[in-house]
Short mmCIF file of C-alpha atoms and ligand atoms in Angstrom, two decimals:
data_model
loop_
_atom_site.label_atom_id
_atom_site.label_comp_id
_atom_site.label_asym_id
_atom_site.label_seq_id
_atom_site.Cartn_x
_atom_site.Cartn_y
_atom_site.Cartn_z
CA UNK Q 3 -51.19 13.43 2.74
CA UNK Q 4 -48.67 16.43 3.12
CA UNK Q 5 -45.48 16.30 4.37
CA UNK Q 6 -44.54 16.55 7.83
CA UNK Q 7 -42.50 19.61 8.57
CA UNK Q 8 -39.97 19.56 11.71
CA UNK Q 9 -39.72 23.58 11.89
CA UNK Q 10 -39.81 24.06 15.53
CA UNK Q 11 -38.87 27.68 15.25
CA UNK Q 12 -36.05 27.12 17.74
CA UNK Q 13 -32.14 27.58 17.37
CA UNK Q 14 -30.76 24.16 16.63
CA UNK Q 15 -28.72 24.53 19.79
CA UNK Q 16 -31.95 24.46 21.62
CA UNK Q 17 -33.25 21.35 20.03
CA UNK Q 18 -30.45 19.05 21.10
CA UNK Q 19 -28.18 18.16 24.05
CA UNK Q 20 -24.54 19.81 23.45
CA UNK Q 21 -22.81 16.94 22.78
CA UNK Q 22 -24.79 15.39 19.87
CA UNK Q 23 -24.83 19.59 18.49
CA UNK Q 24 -21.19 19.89 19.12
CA UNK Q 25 -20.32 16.01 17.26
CA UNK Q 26 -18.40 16.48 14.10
CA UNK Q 27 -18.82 14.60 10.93
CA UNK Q 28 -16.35 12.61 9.45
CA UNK Q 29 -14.08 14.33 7.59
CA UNK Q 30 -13.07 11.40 5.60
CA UNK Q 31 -16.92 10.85 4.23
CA UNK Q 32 -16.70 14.30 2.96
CA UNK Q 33 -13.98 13.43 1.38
CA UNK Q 34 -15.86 9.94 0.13
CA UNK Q 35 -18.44 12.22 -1.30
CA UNK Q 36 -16.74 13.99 -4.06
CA UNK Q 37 -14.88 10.23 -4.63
CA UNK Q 38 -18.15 9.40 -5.45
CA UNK Q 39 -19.33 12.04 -7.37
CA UNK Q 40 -16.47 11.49 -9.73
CA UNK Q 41 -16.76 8.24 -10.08
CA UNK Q 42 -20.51 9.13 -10.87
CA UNK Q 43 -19.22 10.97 -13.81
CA UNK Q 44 -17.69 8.10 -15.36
CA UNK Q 45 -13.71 8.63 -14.30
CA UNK Q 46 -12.07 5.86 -13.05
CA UNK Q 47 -10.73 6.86 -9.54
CA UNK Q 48 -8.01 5.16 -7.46
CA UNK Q 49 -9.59 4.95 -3.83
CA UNK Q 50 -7.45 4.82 -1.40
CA UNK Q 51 -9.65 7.30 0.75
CA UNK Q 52 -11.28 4.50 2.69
CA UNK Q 53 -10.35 2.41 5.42
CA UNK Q 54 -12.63 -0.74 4.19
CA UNK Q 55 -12.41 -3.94 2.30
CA UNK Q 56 -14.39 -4.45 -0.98
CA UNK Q 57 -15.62 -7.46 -1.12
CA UNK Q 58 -14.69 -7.81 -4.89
CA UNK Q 59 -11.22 -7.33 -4.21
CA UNK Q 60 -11.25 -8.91 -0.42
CA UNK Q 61 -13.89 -11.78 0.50
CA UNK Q 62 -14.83 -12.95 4.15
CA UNK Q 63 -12.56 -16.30 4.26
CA UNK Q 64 -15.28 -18.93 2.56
CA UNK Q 65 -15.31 -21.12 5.72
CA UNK Q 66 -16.68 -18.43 7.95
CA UNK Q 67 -19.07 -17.76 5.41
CA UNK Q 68 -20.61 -21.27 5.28
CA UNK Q 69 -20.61 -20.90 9.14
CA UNK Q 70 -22.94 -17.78 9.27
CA UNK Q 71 -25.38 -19.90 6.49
CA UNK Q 72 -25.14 -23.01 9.23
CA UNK Q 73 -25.53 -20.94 11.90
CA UNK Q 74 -28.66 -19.13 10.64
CA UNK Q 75 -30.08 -22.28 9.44
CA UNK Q 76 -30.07 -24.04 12.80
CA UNK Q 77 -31.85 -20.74 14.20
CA UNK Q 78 -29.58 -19.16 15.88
CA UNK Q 79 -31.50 -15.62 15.59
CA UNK Q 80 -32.47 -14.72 19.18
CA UNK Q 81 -30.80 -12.68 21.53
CA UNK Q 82 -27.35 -13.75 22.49
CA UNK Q 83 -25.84 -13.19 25.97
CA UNK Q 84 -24.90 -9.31 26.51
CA UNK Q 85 -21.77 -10.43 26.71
CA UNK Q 86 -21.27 -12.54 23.85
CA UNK Q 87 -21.85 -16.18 23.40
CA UNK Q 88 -19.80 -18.29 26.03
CA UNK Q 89 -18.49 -20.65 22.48
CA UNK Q 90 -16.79 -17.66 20.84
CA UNK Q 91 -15.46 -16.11 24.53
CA UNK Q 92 -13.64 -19.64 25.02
CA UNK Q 93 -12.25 -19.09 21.46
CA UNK Q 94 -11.01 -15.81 21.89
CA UNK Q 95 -9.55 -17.17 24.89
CA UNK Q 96 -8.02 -19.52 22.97
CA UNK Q 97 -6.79 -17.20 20.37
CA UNK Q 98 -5.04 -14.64 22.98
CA UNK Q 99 -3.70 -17.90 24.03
CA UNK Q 100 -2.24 -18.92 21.32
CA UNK Q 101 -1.13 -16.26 19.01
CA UNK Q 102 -0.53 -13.38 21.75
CA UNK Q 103 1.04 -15.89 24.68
CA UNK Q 104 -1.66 -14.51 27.04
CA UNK Q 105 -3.42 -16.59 30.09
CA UNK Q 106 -6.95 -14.39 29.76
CA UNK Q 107 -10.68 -15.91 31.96
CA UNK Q 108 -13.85 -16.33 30.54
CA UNK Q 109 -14.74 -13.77 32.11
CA UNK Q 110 -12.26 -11.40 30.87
CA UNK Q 111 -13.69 -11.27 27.50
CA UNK Q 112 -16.65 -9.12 26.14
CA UNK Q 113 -17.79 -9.63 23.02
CA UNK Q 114 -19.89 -6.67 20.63
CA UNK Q 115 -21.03 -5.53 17.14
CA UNK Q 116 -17.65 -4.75 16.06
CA UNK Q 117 -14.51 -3.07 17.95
CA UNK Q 118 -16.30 0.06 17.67
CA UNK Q 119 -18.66 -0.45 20.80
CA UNK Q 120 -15.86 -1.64 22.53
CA UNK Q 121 -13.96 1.80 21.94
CA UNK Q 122 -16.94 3.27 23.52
CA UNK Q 123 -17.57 1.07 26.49
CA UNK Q 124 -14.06 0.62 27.21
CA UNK Q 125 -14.26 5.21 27.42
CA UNK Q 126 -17.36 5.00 29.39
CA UNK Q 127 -16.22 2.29 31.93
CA UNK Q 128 -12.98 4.46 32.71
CA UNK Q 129 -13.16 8.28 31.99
CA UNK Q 130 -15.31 10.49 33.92
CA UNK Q 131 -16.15 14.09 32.26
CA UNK Q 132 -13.12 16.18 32.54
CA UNK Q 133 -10.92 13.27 32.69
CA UNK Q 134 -7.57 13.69 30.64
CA UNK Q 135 -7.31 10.67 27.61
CA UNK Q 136 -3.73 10.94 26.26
CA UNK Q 137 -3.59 9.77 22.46
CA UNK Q 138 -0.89 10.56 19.86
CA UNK Q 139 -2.29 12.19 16.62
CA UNK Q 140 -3.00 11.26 13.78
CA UNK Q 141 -5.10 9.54 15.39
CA UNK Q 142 -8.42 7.38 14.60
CA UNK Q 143 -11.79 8.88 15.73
CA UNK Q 144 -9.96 9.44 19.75
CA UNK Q 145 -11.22 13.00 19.31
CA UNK Q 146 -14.54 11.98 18.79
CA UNK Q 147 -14.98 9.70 21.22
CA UNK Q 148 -13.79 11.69 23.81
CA UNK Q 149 -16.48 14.37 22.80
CA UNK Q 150 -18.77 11.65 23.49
CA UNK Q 151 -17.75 11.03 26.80
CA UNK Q 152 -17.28 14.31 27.80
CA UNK Q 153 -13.49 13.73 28.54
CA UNK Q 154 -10.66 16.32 27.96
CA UNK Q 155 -8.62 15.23 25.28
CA UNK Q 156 -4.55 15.46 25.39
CA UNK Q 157 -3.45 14.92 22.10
CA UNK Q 158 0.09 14.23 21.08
CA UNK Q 159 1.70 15.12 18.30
CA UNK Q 160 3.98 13.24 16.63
CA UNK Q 161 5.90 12.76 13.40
CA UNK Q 162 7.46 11.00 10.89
CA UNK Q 163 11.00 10.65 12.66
CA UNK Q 164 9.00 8.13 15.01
CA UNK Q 165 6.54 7.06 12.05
CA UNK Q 166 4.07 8.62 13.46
CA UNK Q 167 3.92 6.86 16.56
CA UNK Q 168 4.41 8.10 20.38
CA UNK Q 169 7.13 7.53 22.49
CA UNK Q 170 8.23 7.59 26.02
CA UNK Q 171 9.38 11.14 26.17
CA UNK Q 172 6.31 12.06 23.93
CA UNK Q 173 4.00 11.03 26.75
CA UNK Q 174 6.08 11.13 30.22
CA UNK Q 175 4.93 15.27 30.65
CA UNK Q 176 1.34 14.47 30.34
CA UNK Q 177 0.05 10.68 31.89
CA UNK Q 178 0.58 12.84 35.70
CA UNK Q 179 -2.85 13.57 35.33
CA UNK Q 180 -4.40 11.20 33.18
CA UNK Q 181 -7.04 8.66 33.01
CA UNK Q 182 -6.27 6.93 30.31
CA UNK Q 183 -3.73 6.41 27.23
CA UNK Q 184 -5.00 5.23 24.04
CA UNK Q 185 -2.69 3.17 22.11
CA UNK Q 186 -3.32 1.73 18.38
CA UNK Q 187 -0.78 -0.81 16.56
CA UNK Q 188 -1.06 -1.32 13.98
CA UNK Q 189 -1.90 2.20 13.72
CA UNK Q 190 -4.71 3.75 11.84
CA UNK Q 191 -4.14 5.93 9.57
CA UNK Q 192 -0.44 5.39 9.45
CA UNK Q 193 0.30 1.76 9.13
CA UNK Q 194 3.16 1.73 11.39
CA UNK Q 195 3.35 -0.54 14.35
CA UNK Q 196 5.10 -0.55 17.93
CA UNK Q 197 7.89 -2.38 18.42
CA UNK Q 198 9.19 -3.97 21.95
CA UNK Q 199 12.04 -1.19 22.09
CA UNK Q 200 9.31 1.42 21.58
CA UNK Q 201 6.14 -0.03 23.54
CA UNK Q 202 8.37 -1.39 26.12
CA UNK Q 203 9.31 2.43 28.08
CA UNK Q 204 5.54 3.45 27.73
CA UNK Q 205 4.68 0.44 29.98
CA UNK Q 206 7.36 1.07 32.19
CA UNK Q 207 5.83 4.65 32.49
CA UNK Q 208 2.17 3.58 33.23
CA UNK Q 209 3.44 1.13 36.07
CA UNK Q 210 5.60 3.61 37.25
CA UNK Q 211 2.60 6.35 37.44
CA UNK Q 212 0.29 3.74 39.02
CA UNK Q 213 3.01 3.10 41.71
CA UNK Q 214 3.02 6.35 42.57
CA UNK Q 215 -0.32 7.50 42.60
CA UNK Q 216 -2.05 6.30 45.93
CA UNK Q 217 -4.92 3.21 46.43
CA UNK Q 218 -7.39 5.81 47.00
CA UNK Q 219 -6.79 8.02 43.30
CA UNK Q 220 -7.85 6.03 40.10
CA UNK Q 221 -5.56 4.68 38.18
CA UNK Q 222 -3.85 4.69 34.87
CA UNK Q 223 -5.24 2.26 31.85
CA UNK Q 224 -4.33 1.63 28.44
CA UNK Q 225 -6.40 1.27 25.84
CA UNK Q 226 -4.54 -0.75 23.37
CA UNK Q 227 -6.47 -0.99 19.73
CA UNK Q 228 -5.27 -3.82 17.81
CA UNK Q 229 -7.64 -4.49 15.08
CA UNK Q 230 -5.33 -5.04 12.66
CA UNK Q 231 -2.61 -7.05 14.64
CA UNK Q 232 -2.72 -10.08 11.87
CA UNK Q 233 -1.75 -7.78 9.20
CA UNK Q 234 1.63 -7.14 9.87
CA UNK Q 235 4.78 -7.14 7.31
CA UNK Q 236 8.16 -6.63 6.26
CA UNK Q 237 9.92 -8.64 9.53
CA UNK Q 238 6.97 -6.57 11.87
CA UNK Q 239 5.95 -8.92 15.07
CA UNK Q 240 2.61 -7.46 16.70
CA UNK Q 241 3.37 -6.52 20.25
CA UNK Q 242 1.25 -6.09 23.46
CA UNK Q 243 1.60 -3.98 26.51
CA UNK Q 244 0.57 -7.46 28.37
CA UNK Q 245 3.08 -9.22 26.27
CA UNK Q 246 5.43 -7.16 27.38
CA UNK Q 247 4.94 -6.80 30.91
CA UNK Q 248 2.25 -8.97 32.56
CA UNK Q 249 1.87 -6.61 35.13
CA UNK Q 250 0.35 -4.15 32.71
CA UNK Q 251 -2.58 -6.84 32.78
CA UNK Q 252 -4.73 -4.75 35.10
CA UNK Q 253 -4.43 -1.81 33.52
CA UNK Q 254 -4.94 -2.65 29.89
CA UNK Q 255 -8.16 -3.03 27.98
CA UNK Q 256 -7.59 -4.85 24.35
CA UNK Q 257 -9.83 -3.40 21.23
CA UNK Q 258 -10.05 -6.12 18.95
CA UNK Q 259 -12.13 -8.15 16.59
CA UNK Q 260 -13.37 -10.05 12.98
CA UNK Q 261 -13.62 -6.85 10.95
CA UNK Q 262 -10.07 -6.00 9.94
CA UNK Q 263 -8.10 -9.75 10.25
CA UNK Q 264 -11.01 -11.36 8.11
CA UNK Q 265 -12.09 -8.61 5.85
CA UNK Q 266 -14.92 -8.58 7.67
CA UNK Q 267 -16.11 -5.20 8.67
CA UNK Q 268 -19.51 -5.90 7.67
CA UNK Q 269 -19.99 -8.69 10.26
CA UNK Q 270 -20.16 -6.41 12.89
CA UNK Q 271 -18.09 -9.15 15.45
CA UNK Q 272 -15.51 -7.32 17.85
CA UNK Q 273 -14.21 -8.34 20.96
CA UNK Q 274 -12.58 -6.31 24.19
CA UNK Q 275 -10.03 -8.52 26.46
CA UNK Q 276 -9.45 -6.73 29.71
CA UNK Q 277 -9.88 -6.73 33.58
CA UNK Q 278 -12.64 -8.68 34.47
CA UNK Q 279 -14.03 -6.24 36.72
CA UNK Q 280 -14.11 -3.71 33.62
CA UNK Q 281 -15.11 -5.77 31.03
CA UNK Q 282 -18.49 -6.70 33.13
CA UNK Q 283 -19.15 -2.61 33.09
CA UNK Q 284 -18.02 -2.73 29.29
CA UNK Q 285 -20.60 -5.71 29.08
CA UNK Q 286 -23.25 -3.80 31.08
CA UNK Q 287 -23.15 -0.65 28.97
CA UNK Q 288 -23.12 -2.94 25.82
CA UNK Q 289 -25.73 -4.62 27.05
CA UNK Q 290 -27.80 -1.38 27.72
CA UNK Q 291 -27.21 0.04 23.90
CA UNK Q 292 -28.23 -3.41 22.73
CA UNK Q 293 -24.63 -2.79 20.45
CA UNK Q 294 -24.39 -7.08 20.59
CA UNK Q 295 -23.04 -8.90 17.55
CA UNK Q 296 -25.16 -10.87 15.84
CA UNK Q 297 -25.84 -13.92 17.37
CA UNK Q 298 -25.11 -16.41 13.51
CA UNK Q 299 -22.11 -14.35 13.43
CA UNK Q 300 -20.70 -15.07 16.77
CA UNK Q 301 -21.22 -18.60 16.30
CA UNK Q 302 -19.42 -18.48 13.11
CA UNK Q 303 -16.47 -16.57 14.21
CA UNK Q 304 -16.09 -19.00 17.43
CA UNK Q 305 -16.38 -22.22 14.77
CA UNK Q 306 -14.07 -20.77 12.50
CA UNK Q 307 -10.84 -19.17 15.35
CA UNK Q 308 -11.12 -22.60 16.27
CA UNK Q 309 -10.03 -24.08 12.48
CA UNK Q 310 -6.65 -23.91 12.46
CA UNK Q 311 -6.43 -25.29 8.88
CA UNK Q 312 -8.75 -22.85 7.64
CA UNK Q 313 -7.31 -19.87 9.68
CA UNK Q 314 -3.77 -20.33 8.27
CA UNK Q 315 -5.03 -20.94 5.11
CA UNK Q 316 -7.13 -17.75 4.83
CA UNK Q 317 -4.49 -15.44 6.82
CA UNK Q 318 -1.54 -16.78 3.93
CA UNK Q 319 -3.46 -15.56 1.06
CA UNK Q 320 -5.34 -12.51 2.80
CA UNK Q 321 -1.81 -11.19 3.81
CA UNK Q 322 -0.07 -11.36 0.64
CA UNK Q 323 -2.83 -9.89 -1.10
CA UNK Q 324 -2.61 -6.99 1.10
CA UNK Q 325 1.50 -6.69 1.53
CA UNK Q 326 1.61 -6.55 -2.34
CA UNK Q 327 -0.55 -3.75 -2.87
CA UNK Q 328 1.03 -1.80 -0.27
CA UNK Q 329 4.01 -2.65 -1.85
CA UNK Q 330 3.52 -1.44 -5.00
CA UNK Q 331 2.51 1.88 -3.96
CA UNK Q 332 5.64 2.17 -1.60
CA UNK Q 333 8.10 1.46 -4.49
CA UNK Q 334 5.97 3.78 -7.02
CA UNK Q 335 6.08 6.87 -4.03
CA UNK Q 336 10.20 5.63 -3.86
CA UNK Q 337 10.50 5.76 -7.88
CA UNK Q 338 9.02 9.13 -7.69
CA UNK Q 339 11.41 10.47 -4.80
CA UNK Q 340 14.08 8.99 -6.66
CA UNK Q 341 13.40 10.97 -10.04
CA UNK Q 342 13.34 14.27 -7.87
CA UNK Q 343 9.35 14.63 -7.18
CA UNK Q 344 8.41 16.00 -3.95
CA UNK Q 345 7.01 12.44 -2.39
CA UNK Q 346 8.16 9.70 0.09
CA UNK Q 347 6.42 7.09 1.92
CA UNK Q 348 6.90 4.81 5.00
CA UNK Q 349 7.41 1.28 4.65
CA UNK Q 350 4.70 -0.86 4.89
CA UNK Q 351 4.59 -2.08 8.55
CA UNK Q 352 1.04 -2.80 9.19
CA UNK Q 353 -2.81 -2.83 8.51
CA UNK Q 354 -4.13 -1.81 5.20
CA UNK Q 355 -2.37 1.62 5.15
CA UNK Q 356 0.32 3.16 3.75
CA UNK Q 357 1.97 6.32 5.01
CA UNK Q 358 3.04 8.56 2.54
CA UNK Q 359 4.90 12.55 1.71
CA UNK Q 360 3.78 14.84 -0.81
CA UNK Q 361 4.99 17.69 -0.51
CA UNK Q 362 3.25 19.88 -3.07
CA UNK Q 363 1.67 22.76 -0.76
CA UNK Q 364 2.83 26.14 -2.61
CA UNK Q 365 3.29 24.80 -5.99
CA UNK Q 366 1.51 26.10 -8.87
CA UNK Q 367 -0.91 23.78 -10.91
CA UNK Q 368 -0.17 24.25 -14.88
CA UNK Q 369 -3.30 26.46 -15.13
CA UNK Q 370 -2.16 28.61 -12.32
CA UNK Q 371 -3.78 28.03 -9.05
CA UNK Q 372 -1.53 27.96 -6.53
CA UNK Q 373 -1.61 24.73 -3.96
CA UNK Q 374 -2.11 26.70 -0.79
CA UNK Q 375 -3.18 23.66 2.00
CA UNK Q 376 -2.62 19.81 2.46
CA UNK Q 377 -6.20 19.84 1.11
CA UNK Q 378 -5.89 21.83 -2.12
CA UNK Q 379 -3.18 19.29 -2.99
CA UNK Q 380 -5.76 16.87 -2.25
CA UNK Q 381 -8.16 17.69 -4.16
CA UNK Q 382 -5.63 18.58 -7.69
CA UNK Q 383 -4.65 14.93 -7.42
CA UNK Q 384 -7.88 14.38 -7.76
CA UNK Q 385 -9.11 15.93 -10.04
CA UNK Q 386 -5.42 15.78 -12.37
CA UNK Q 387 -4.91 12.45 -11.75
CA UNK Q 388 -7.95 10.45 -10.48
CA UNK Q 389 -5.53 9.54 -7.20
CA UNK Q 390 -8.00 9.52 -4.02
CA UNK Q 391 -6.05 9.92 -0.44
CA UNK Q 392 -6.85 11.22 2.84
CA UNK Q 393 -4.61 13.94 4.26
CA UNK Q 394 -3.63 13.51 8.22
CA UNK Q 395 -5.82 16.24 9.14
CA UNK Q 396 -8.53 14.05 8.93
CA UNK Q 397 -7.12 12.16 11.79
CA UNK Q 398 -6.95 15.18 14.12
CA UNK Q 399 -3.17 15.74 12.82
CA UNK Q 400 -1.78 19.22 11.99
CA UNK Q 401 0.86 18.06 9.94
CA UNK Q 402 0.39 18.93 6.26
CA UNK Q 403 2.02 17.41 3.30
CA UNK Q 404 0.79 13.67 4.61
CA UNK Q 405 -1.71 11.61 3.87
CA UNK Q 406 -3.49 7.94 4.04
CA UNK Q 407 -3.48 5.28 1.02
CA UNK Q 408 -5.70 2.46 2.14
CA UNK Q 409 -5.65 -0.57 -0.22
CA UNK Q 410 -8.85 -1.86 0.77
CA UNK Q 411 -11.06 -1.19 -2.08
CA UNK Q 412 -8.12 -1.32 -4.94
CA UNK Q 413 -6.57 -3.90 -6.82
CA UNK Q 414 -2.71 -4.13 -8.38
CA UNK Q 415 -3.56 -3.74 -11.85
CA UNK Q 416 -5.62 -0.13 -10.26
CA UNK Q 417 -2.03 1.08 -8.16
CA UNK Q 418 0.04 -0.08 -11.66
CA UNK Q 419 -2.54 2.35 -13.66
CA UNK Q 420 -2.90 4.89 -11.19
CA UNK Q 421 1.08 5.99 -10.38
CA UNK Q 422 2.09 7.21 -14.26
CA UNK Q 423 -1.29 9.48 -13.70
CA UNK Q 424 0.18 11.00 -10.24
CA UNK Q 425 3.62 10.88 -11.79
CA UNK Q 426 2.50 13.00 -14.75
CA UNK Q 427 0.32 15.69 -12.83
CA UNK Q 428 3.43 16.05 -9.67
CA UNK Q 429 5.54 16.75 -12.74
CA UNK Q 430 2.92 19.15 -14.39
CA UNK Q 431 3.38 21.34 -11.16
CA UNK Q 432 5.83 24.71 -11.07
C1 LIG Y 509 -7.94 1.49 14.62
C2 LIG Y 509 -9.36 1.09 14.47
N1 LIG Y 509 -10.02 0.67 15.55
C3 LIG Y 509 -11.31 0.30 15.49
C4 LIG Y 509 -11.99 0.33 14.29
C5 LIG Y 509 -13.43 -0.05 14.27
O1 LIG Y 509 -13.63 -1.34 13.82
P1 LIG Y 509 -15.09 -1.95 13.65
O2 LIG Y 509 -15.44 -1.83 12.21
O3 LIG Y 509 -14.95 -3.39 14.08
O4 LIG Y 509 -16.04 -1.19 14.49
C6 LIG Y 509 -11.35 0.78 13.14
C7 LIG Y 509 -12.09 0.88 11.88
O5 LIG Y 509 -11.67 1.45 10.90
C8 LIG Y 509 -9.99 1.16 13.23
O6 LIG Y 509 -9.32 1.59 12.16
#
């Protein structure tokens, strides 16, 4: 048999629609791949490149595991209901209930394989082509998805004198013409979260634009990512737009789900909490990908929101485990600062991330190359010290001399080994 070949003697333009030959790769893979290839050579890398949980260092809580056995036992492997299964839509109901103090229907809830469908759905449902979607950079993957939908992307820069988050005078000059503002706390890549005094002024400024725009133009919506709203730290209380000001209620969409607040990313359970009119067009366009959670999973995730003990139980230990790490890499970027290298960091708010300065772009490296981009620095960290991060570029950000740590995939005893080795190479620079 010989091999097939695909050589259609066409321009690869010609072979695809513009969208899917315009998409850009992730930046951060590329970056994954010379991780990799490093580690491949035997050198013991500190990873804090990707925005995962290893499951040697962070396991699913054990009760939702023995739920997805249970659930697969008792054959629960057909389809489930395109909008999730009605057990775990009551949870979440229960949850938002609960935990955020917010009165959400049934029917208000959409359910999909992960919160990364919901991103989508909750894009498609709203924005038209040429529609303007606000979002502050850095930024996770808005860029992308608004190539996907065709939309016209306003991106906002912002920087570390608001932690990287926007603000009400950040935004007022551009939601005049906009569909939609995407919100994210706590925020990927930067770990920093909104508080009331901060969130509070953008609301006022969506219900103010929605005032004034007439019944006959569309309106404003927020699309408020919380993934990792139960890892917060440090004194941090999640907040909500709804939470806030319940008459933002029909003009927010939620992006939540299992992946971040249970380690769980591999489950492939998220969950969108919005209008009900929009979520059954979310639901419809979920339904039409076939992008459903699995249907064991779903039953697992509805048994287990619903066990308080086991909840609390995972959430204490899961949280600490995470707040430590960052921890420890906040005080060793603080020790550093404090014995004159060029670094700072942001205190751990939120999420799995830590924020953090090096400012190393023009230095010299001890065999004479000279540092000339937020990348170069990148890449003599590591290759000097083994020290894996992700710079904000990544994230649609121009501002250089910051990057990601995520402490996903890394233990203490790696950050306690790792900081002497970035201590020693910053020091080796002229
Ligand atoms: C802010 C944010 N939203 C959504 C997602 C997607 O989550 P999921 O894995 O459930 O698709 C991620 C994943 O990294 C994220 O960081």
């Amino acid at each position: 048999m010989s091999p097939l070949s695909f050589d259609t003697g066409r321009d690869a333009p010609r072979t695809m629609s513009r969208m899917a030959f315009g998409l850009t790769g992730s930046e951060i893979l590329r970056i994954a791949g010379e991780v990799r290839a490093l580690k491949a050579s035997g050198s013991s890398v500190l990873d804090l490149t990707v925005g995962d949980f290893d499951p040697k260092q962070f396991r699913i809580p054990a009760a939702l595991e023995s739920r997805i056995a249970d659930a697969l036992a008792k054959g629960e492997t057909n389809y489930p209901p395109s909008n999730g299964m009605p057990a775990l839509r009551d949870a979440i109901v229960r949850l938002f209930a609960r935990d955020l103090g917010l009165d959400y229907p049934a029917d208000g809830v959409v359910v999909a394989g992960g919160a990364r469908p919901i991103i989508y759905a909750t894009y498609r449902a709203l924005v038209n082509p040429g529609d303007h979607v606000v979002y502050p950079v850095p930024s996770w993957n808005n860029n992308h998805y608004v190539h996907l939908t065709g939309a016209k992307g306003i991106p906002i820069e912002t920087g570390p004198g608001s932690r990287f988050l926007p603000d009400a005078a950040m935004l007022r000059p551009h939601l005049r013409d906009a569909r939609m503002l995407a919100l994210c706390s706590p925020q990927n890549p930067t770990g920093t979260c909104f508080d009331a005094e901060g969130l509070k002024p953008i609301c006022d400024l969506v219900l103010e634009e929605n005032a004034r725009r007439g019944s006959d133009e569309p309106p404003l919506y927020v699309m408020y990512d919380q993934v990792y709203w139960m890892l917060t730290f440090g004194g941090t209380r999640h907040v909500t737009p709804v939470g806030l000001d319940p008459r933002m209620a029909p003009w927010t969409i939620f992006v939540d789900g299992a992946s971040k607040g249970f380690a769980a990313t591999g489950l492939r359970v998220g969950w969108g909490v919005g209008p009900p009119a929009i979520i059954k067009r979310m639901s419809d366009t979920i339904g039409h990908m076939g992008a459903w959670a699995p249907r064991a999973e779903q039953v697992a995730v509805a048994g287990f929101l619903d066990d308080a003990a086991a909840m609390t139980e995972f959430r204490t230990s899961f949280h600490g485990d995470v707040r430590r790490r960052l921890e420890l890499l906040h005080e060793g970027f603080q020790s550093m600062k404090t014995a004159g290298l060029p670094t700072d960091s942001i205190a751990p708010m939120g999420a799995i991330y830590l924020t953090v300065h090096i400012g190393a772009k023009g230095r010299t490296t001890p065999d004479g190359r000279v540092l000339a981009s937020g990348d170069d620095v990148r890449r003599y960290l590591l290759e000097a010290a083994a020290f894996a991060l992700v710079p904000f570029n990544c994230f649609a950000s121009p501002s250089e001399n910051w990057y990601r740590c995520s402490v996903g995939a890394v233990s203490e005893d790696d950050i306690r080994g790792a900081l002497p080795r970035l201590r020693a190479a910053l020091a080796a620079l002229r």
